[in-house]
Coordinates of C-alpha atoms and ligand atoms in Angstrom, one line a residue:
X1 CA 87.2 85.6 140.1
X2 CA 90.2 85.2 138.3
X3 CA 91.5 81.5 137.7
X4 CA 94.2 79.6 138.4
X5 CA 95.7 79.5 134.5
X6 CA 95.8 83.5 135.1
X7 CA 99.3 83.5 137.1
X8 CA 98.5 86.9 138.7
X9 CA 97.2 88.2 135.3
X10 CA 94.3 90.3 135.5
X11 CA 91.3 87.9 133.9
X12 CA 88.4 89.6 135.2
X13 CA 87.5 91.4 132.5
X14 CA 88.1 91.0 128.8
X15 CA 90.5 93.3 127.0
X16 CA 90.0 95.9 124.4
X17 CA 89.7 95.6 120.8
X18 CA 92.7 97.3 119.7
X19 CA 94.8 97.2 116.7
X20 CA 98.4 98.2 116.9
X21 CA 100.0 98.5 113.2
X22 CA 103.4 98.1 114.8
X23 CA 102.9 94.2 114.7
X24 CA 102.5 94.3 111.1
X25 CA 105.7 92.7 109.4
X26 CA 105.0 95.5 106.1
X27 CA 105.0 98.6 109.1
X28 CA 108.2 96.8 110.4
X29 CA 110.0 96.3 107.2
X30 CA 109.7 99.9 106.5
X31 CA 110.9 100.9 110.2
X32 CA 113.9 99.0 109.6
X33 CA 114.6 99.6 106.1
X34 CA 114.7 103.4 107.3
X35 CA 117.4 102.6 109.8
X36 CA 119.3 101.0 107.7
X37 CA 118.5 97.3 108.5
X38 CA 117.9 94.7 106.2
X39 CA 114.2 93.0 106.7
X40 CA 113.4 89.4 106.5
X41 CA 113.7 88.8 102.6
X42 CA 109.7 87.5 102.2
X43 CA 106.1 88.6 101.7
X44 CA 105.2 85.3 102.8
X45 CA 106.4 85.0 106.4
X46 CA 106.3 82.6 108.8
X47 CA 104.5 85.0 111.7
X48 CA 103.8 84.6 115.2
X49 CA 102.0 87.0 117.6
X50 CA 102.1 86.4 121.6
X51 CA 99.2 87.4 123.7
X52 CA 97.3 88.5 120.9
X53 CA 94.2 89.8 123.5
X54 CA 90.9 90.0 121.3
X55 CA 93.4 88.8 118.7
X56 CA 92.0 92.3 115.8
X57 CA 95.8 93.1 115.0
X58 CA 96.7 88.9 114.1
X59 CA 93.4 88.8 112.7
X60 CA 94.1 91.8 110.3
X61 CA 97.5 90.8 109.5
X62 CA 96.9 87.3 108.5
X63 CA 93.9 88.5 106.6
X64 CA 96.0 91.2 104.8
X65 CA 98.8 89.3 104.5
X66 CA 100.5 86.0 102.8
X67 CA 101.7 83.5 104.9
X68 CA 101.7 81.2 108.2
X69 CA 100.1 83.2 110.9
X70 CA 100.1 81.6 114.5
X71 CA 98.6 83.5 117.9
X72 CA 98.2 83.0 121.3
X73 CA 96.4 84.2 124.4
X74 CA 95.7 82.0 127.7
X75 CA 92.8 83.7 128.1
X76 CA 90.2 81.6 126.3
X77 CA 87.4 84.2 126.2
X78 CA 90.0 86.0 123.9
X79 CA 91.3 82.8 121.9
X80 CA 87.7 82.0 120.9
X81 CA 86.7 85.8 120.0
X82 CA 90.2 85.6 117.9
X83 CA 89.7 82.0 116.5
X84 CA 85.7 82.8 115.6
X85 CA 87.3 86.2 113.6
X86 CA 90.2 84.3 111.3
X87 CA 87.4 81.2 110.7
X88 CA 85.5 84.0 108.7
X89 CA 88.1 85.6 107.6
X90 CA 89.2 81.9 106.4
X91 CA 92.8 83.5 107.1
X92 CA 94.0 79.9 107.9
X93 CA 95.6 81.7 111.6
X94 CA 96.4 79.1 113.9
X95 CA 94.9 81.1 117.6
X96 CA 95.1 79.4 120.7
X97 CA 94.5 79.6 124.6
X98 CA 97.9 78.3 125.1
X99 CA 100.2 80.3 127.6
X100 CA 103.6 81.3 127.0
X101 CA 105.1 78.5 128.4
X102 CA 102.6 75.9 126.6
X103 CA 103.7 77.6 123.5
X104 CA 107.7 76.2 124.6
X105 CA 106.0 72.8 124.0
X106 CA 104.6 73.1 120.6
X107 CA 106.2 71.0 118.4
X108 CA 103.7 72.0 115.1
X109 CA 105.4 75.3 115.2
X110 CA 107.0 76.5 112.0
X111 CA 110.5 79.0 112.5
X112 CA 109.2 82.2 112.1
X113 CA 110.3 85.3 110.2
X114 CA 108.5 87.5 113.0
X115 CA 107.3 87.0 116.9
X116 CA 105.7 90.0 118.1
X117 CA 104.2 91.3 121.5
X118 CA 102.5 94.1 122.2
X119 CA 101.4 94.9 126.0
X120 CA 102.8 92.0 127.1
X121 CA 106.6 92.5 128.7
X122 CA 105.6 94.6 131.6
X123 CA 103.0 92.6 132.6
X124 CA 103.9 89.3 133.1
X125 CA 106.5 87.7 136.0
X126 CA 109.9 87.5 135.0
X127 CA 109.4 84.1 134.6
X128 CA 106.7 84.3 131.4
X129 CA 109.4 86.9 129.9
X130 CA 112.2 84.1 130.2
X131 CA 109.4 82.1 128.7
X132 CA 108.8 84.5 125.7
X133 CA 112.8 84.9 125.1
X134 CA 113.4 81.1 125.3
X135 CA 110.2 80.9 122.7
X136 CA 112.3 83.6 120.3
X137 CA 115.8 81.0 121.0
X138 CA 114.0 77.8 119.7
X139 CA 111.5 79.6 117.1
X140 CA 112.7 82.5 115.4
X141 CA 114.5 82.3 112.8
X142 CA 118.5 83.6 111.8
X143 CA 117.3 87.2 110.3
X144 CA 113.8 87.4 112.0
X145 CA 112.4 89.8 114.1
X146 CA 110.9 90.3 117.6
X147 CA 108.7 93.1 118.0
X148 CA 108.3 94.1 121.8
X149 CA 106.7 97.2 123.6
X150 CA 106.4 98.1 127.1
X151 CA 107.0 100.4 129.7
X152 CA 110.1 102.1 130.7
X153 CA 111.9 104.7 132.3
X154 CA 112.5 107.3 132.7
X155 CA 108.8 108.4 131.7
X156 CA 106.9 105.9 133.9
X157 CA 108.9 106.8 137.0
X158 CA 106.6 109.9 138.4
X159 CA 103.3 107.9 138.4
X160 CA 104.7 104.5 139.7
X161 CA 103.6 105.1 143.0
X162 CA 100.1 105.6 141.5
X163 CA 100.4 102.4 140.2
X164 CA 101.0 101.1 143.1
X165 CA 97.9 102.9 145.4
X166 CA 95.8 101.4 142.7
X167 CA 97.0 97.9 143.2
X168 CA 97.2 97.9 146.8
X169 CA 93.7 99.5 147.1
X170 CA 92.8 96.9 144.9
X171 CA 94.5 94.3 147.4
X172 CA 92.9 95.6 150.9
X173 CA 89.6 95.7 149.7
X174 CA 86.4 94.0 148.4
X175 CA 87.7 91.8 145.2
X176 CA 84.6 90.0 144.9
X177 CA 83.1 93.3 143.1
X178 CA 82.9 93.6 139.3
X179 CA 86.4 94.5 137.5
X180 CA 84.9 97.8 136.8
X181 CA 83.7 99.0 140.3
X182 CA 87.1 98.1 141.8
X183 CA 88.8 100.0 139.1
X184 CA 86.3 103.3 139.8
X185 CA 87.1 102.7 143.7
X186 CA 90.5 102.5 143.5
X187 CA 90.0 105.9 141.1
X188 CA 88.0 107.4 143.8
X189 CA 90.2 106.4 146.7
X190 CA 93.2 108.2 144.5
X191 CA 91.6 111.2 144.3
X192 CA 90.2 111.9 147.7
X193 CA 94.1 110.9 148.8
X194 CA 94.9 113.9 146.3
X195 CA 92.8 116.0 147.7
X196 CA 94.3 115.9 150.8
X197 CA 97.5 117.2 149.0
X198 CA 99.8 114.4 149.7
X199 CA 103.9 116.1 149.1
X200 CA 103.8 113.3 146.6
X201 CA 101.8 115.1 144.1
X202 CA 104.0 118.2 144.2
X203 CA 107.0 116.3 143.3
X204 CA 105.5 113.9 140.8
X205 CA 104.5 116.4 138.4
X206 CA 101.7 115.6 135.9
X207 CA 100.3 113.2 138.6
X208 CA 96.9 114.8 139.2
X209 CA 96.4 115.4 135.0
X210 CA 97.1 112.2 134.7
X211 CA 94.4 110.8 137.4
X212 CA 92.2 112.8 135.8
X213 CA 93.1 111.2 131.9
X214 CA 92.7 107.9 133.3
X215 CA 89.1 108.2 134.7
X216 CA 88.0 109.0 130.9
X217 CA 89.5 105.8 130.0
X218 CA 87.7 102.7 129.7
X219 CA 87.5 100.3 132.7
X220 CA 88.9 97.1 130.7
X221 CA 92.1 98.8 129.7
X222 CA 92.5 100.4 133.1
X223 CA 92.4 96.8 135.0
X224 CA 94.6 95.3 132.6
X225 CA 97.0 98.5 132.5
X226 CA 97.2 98.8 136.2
X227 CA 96.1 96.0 138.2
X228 CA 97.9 93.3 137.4
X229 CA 100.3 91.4 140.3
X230 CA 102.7 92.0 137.8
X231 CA 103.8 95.4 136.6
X232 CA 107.9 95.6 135.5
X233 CA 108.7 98.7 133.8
X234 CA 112.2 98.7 132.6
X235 CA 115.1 100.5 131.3
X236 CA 115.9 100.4 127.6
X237 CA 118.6 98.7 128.0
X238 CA 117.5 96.2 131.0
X239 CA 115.4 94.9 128.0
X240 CA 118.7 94.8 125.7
X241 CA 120.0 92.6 128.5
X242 CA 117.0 90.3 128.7
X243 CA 117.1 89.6 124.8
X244 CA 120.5 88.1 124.6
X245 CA 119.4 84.8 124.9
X246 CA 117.6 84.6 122.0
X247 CA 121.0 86.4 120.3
X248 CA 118.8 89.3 119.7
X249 CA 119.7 92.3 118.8
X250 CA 118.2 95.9 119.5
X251 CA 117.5 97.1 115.6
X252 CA 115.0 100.1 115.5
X253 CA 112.3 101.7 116.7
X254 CA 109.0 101.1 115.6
X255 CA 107.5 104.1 116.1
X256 CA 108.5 106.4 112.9
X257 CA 108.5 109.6 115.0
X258 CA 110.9 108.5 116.7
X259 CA 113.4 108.8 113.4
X260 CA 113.9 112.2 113.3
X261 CA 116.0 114.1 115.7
X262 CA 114.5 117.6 114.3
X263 CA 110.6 116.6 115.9
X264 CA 112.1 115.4 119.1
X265 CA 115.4 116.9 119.9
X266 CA 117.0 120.3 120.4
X267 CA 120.5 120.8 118.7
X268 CA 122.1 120.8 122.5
X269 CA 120.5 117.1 123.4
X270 CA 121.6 116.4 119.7
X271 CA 125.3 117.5 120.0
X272 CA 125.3 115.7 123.6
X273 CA 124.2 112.7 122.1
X274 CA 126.8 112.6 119.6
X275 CA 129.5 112.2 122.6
X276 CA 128.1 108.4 123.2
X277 CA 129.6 106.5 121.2
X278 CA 127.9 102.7 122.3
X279 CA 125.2 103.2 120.3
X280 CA 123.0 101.2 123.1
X281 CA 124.0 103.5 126.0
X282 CA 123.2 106.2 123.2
X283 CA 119.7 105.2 122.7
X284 CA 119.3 104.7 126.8
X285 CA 120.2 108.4 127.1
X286 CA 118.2 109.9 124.3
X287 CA 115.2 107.9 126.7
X288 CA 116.5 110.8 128.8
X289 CA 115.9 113.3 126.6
X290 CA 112.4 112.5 125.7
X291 CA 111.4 111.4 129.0
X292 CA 110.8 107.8 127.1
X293 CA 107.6 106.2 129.1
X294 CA 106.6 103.7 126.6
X295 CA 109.0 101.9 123.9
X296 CA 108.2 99.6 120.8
X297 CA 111.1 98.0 120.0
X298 CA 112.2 96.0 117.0
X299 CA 115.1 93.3 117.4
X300 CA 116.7 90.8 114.9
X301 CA 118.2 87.9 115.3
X302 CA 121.8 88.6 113.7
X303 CA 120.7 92.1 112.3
X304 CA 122.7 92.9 108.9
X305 CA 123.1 96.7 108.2
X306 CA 122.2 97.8 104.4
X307 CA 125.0 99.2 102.1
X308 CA 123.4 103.0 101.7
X309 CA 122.9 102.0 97.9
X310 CA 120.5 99.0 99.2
X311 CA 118.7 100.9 101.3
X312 CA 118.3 103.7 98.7
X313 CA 116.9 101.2 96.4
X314 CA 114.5 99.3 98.8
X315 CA 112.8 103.1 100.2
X316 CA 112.4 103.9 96.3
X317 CA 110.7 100.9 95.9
X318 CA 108.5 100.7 98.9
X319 CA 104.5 101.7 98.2
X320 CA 103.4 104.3 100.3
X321 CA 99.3 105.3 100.4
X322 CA 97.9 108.4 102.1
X323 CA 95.4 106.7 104.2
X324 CA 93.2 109.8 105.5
X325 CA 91.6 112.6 103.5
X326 CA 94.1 115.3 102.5
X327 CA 92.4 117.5 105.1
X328 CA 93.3 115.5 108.2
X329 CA 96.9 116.3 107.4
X330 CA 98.2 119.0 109.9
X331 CA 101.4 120.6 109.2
X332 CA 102.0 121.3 113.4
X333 CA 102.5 118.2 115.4
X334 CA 102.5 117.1 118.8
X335 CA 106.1 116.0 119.9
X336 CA 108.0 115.1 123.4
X337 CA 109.5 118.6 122.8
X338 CA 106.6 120.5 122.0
X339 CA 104.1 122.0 119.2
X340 CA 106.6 121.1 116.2
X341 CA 105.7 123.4 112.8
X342 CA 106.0 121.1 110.0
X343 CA 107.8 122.7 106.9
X344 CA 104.9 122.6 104.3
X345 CA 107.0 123.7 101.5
X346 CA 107.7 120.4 101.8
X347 CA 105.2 118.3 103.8
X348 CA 102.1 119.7 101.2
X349 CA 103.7 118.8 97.6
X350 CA 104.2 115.5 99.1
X351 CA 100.8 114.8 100.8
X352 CA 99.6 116.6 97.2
X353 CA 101.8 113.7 95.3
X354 CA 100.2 111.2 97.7
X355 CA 96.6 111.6 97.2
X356 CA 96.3 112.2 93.4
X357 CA 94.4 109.7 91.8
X358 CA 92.4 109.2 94.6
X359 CA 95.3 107.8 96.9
X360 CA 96.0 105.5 94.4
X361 CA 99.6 104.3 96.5
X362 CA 102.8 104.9 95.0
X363 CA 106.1 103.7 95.0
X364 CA 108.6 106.4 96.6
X365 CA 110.5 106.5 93.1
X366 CA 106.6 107.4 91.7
X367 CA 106.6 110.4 94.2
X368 CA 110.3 112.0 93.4
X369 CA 108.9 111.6 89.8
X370 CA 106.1 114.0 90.7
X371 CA 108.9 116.1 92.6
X372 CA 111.2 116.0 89.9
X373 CA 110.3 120.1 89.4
X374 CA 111.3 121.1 93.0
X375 CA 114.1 121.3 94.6
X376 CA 113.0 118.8 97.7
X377 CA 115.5 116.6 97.9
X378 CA 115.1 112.8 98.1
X379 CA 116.4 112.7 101.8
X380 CA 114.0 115.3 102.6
X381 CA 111.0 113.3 100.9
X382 CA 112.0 110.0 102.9
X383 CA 111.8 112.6 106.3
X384 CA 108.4 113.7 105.2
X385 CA 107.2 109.9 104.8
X386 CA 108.3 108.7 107.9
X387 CA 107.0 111.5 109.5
X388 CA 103.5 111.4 107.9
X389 CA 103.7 107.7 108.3
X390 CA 104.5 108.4 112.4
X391 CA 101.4 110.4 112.9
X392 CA 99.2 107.8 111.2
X393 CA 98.5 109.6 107.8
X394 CA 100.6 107.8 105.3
X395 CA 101.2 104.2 105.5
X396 CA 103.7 102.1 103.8
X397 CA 102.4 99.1 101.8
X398 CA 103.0 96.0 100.2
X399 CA 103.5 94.8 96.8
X400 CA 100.9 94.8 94.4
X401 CA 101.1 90.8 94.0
X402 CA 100.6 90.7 97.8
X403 CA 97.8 93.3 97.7
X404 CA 95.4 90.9 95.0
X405 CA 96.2 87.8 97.0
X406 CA 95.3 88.8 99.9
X407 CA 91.5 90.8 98.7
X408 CA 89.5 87.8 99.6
X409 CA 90.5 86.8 103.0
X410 CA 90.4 91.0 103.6
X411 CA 86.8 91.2 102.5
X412 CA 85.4 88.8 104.3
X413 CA 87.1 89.8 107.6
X414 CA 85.6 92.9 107.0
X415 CA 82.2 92.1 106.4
X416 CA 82.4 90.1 109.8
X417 CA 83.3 93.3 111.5
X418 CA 81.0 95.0 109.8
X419 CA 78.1 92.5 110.5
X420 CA 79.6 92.6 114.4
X421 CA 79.0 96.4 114.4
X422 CA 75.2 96.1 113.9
X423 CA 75.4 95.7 117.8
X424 CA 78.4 97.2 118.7
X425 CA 81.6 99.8 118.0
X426 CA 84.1 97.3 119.5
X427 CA 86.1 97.3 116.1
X428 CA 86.8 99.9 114.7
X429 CA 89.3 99.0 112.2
X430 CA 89.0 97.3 108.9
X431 CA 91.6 94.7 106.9
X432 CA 93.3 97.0 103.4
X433 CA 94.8 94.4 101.5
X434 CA 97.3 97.1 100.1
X435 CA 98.5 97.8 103.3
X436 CA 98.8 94.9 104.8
X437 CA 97.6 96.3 107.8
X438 CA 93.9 97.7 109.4
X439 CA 92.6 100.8 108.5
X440 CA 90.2 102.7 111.0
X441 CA 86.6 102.5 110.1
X442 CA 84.9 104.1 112.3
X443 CA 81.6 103.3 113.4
X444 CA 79.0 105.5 111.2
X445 CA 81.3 104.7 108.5
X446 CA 80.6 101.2 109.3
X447 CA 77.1 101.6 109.0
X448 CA 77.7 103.4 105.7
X449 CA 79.5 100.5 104.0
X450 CA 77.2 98.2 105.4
X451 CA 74.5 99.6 103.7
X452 CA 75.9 99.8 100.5
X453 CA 77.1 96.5 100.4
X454 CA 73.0 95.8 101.4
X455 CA 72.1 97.8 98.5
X456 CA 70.0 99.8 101.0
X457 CA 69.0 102.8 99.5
X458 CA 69.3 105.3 101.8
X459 CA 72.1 105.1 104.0
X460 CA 72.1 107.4 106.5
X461 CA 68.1 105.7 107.6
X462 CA 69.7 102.7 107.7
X463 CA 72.6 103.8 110.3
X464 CA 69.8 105.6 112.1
X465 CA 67.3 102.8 112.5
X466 CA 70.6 100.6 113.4
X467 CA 71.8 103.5 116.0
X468 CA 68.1 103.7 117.3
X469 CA 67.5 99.7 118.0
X470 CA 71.0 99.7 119.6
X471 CA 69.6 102.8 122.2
X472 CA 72.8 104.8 120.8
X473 CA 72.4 108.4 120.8
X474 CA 73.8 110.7 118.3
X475 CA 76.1 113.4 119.1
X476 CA 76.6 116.6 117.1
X477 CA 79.1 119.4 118.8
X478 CA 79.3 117.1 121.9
X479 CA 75.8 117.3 122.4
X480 CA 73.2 114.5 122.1
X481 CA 70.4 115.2 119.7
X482 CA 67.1 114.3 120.6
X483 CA 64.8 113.5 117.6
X484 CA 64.5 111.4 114.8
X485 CA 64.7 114.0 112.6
X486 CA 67.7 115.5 114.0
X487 CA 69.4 112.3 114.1
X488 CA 68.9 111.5 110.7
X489 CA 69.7 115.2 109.7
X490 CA 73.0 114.7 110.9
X491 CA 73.4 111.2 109.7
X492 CA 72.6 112.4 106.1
X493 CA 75.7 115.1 106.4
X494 CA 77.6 112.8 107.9
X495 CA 76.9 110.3 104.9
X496 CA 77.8 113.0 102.5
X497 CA 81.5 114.1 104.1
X498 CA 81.9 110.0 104.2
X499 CA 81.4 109.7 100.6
X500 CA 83.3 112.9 99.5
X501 CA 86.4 112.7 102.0
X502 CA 86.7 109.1 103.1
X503 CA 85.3 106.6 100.5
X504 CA 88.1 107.5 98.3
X505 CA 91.1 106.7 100.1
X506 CA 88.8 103.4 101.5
X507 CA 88.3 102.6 98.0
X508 CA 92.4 102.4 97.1
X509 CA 93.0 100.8 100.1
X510 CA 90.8 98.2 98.8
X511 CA 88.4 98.3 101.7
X512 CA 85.6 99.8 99.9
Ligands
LIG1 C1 97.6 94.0 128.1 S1 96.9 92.7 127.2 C2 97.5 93.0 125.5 C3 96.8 92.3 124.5 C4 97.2 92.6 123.1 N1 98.5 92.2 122.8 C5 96.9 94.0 122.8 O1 97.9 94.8 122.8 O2 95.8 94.3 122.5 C6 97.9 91.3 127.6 C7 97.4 90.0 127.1 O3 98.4 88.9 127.5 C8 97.6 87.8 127.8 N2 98.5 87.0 128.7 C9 99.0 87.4 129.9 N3 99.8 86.4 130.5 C10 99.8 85.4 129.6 C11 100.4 84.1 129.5 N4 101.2 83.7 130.5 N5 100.3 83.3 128.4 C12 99.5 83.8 127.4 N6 98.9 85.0 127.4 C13 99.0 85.8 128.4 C14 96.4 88.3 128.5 O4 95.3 87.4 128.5 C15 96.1 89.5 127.7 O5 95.2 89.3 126.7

């Protein structure tokens, strides 16, 4: 039953353990450097996450970062998971149960150089969102910066009625059931009304793919994504509206893809785009044009644009790392407009600059360095990092300094997560102090480090024997093996591509 503090919010079930690097203040310096706006002017900053959930991003950045990191979540299942994580971290993050509107009353709150919120906007009432904006008024600073992501239109405008069967299924039926069998009945009920071939699903289209995406997904994230009372998806610039308040200003995207028209436009949307010339009515249309279902926004209080030889100088000097093996690279990427063929006469002798001494990051003046001999340009480099950095495979980092400082607090976090993996994959990201964000560990990996740390001899036995006392099976081509010995066959190769493709890069990044 949910209770009374939960104002409609769905409290049944716990949320996911998800980390989003777009609430890390390094990934947003580097968003907004790109664009051309100047970043709050400290590696120490003064940082506040709302509605942290299981609280793994807050937990990572404070960890991986220098400064005064303070959280929230009403939910107090999720403070204490959040509050248990930064005490071993010893982090010093200040996470409470508070709600949005109890954080209005703090008075032990510093002015922060960042607020951010992720999965939050679109599902609280109108009133927690005047809340969060009157929270960014009193407490964020002249030059600081909101994060804020949620849904909006154009995209989300098919499957809203979906939404909506969902909830009201939800609503004339038996709630006293676990979270997770209303969310499968409501799933169920969907899909028998599909099959009945309502007109609805030959005007929506996608509608049925996506019923059948969201029954792979898991049950906590479906009742949180979907069956809340409240569910406001918005236009771009409704949420430009909202922010004035706080003086806010719309400043970039935080999603690097997003940067470059070449992955996500054709030259007629670009030419039509160039007609606008509000540069918020601009950015509402270009929603348009990539059928925009889910933005992560970046906003500063009193943004200040950089003279082009400012910015310049801050990209050069920004650290970028190559956080996957060079392998996992691939030169054709999924975009709004399609399959998009990277150029790798360009793309490969950066990645190649990237991972030489073992990932070892490197400033973007160390990379034209390496380039000097070609003819890539350095516009064409900075297109390739924000591009790489979009998809996940390079990630920008912070000053050496910040990197030592913050080793300690990172280790320990990730031994915790580590330990916590002994019984289950919840977490599968781990604190790089050179980042200053997570990087994903995932769970065999885990195991792996664990063991080493353990000074166990033998790895791969010990991931097995920890797989086997957890009743986990082992999968190999989608299939489950079904001996000992073929588990720890597979382990042992797995063990071997771990230490050949990943440990490097883990080791730079100061995980390993
Ligand atoms: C969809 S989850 C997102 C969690 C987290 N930001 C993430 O992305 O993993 C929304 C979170 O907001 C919290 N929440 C909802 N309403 C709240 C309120 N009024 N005050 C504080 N937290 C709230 C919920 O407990 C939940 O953890």
């Amino acid at each position: 039953m949910s209770e009374q503090w939960s104002e409609g919010y769905f409290t049944d079930v716990a949320y996911t353990y998800g980390y989003y690097r777009e609430l890390s203040p390094v990934f947003q310096r580097f968003c907004l450097v790109v664009n051309g706006i100047a970043p709050p002017d400290t590696e120490q900053p003064a940082y506040c996450e709302l509605g942290f959930g299981q609280g793994v991003s807050i937990n990572i950045h404070a960890a991986a970062g220098s400064g005064k990191f303070v959280g929230n979540d009403f939910n107090p299942e999720h403070a204490a998971y959040a509050a248990g994580l930064a005490s071993k971290a010893g982090s010093g993050a200040l996470l409470t149960d508070d709600s949005f509107e109890q954080m209005l009353g703090r008075t032990d709150l510093p002015q922060f150089d960042y607020i951010g919120l992720h999965g939050i906007w679109s599902w609280v009432s109108k009133e927690n969102q005047k809340f969060i904006v009157e929270f960014a008024q009193r407490k964020l600073k002249p030059g600081g910066v909101l994060y804020v992501s949620y849904n909006c239109f154009p995209g989300w405008a098919p499957y809203i009625p979906l939404r909506q069967a969902f909830a009201l299924h939800d609503r004339h039926t038996d709630r006293s059931k676990p979270a997770a069998d209303r969310v499968n009945a409501a799933l169920e009920f969907t899909e028998k009304m599909f099959a009945a071939k309502p007109r609805y699903i030959q005007t929506a289209a996608g509608v049925q793919d996506r019923l059948v995406k969201l029954k792979e997904q898991s049950r906590n994230y479906l009742a949180h994504e979907y069956f809340n009372r409240e569910w406001n998806t918005m236009y771009f610039t409704d949420v430009v509206d909202a922010m004035v308040p706080a003086k806010l200003n719309y400043a970039a995207s935080c999603n690097p893809v997003d940067f470059v028209d070449a992955v996500n436009l054709t030259a007629e949307q670009v030419d039509f785009l160039k007609t606008i010339d509000n540069p918020v009515f601009r950015e509402q249309i270009r929603d348009y044009m990539v059928n925009q279902q889910f933005r992560k926004d970046l906003y500063v209080r009193g943004a200040r644009k950089l003279k082009r030889g400012e910015r310049t100088d801050l990209l050069l000097d920004m650290r970028f790392a190559l956080v996957v093996p060079v392998e996992s690279v691939a030169y054709k990427v999924k975009m709004s407009m399609g399959e998009v063929q990277l150029r790798e006469d360009i793309y490969k002798p950066v990645v190649e600059a990237l991972a030489t001494g073992n990932h070892q990051p490197k400033t973007l003046r160390q990379i034209v360095t390496a380039l000097a001999a070609t003819t890539i340009s350095l516009d064409a480099i900075v297109q390739a990092v924000v591009v790489l950095a979009g998809n996940g495979w390079v990630s920008p980092c912070q000053s050496e300094a910040a990197a030592k400082a913050a080793k300690p607090a990172c280790d320990k976090l990730n031994a915790e997560i580590a330990e916590q993996n002994l019984y289950s994959a919840e977490v599968a990201v781990w604190a790089s102090p050179v980042t200053g964000g997570a990087v994903t560990v995932q769970r065999f990996s885990q195991l792996f480090m664990l063991a080493r740390w353990r000074k166990h001899t033998d790895p791969a036995l010990f991931a097995a024997e920890v797989l086997r006392a957890n009743g986990e099976m082992v999968l190999k081509d989608g299939k489950a093996l079904q001996t000992a010995e073929e588990n720890l066959a597979h382990l042992r190769e797995q063990y071997e591509s771990f230490v050949a493709k990943h440990l490097p890069a883990l080791k730079s990044l100061g995980v390993a």
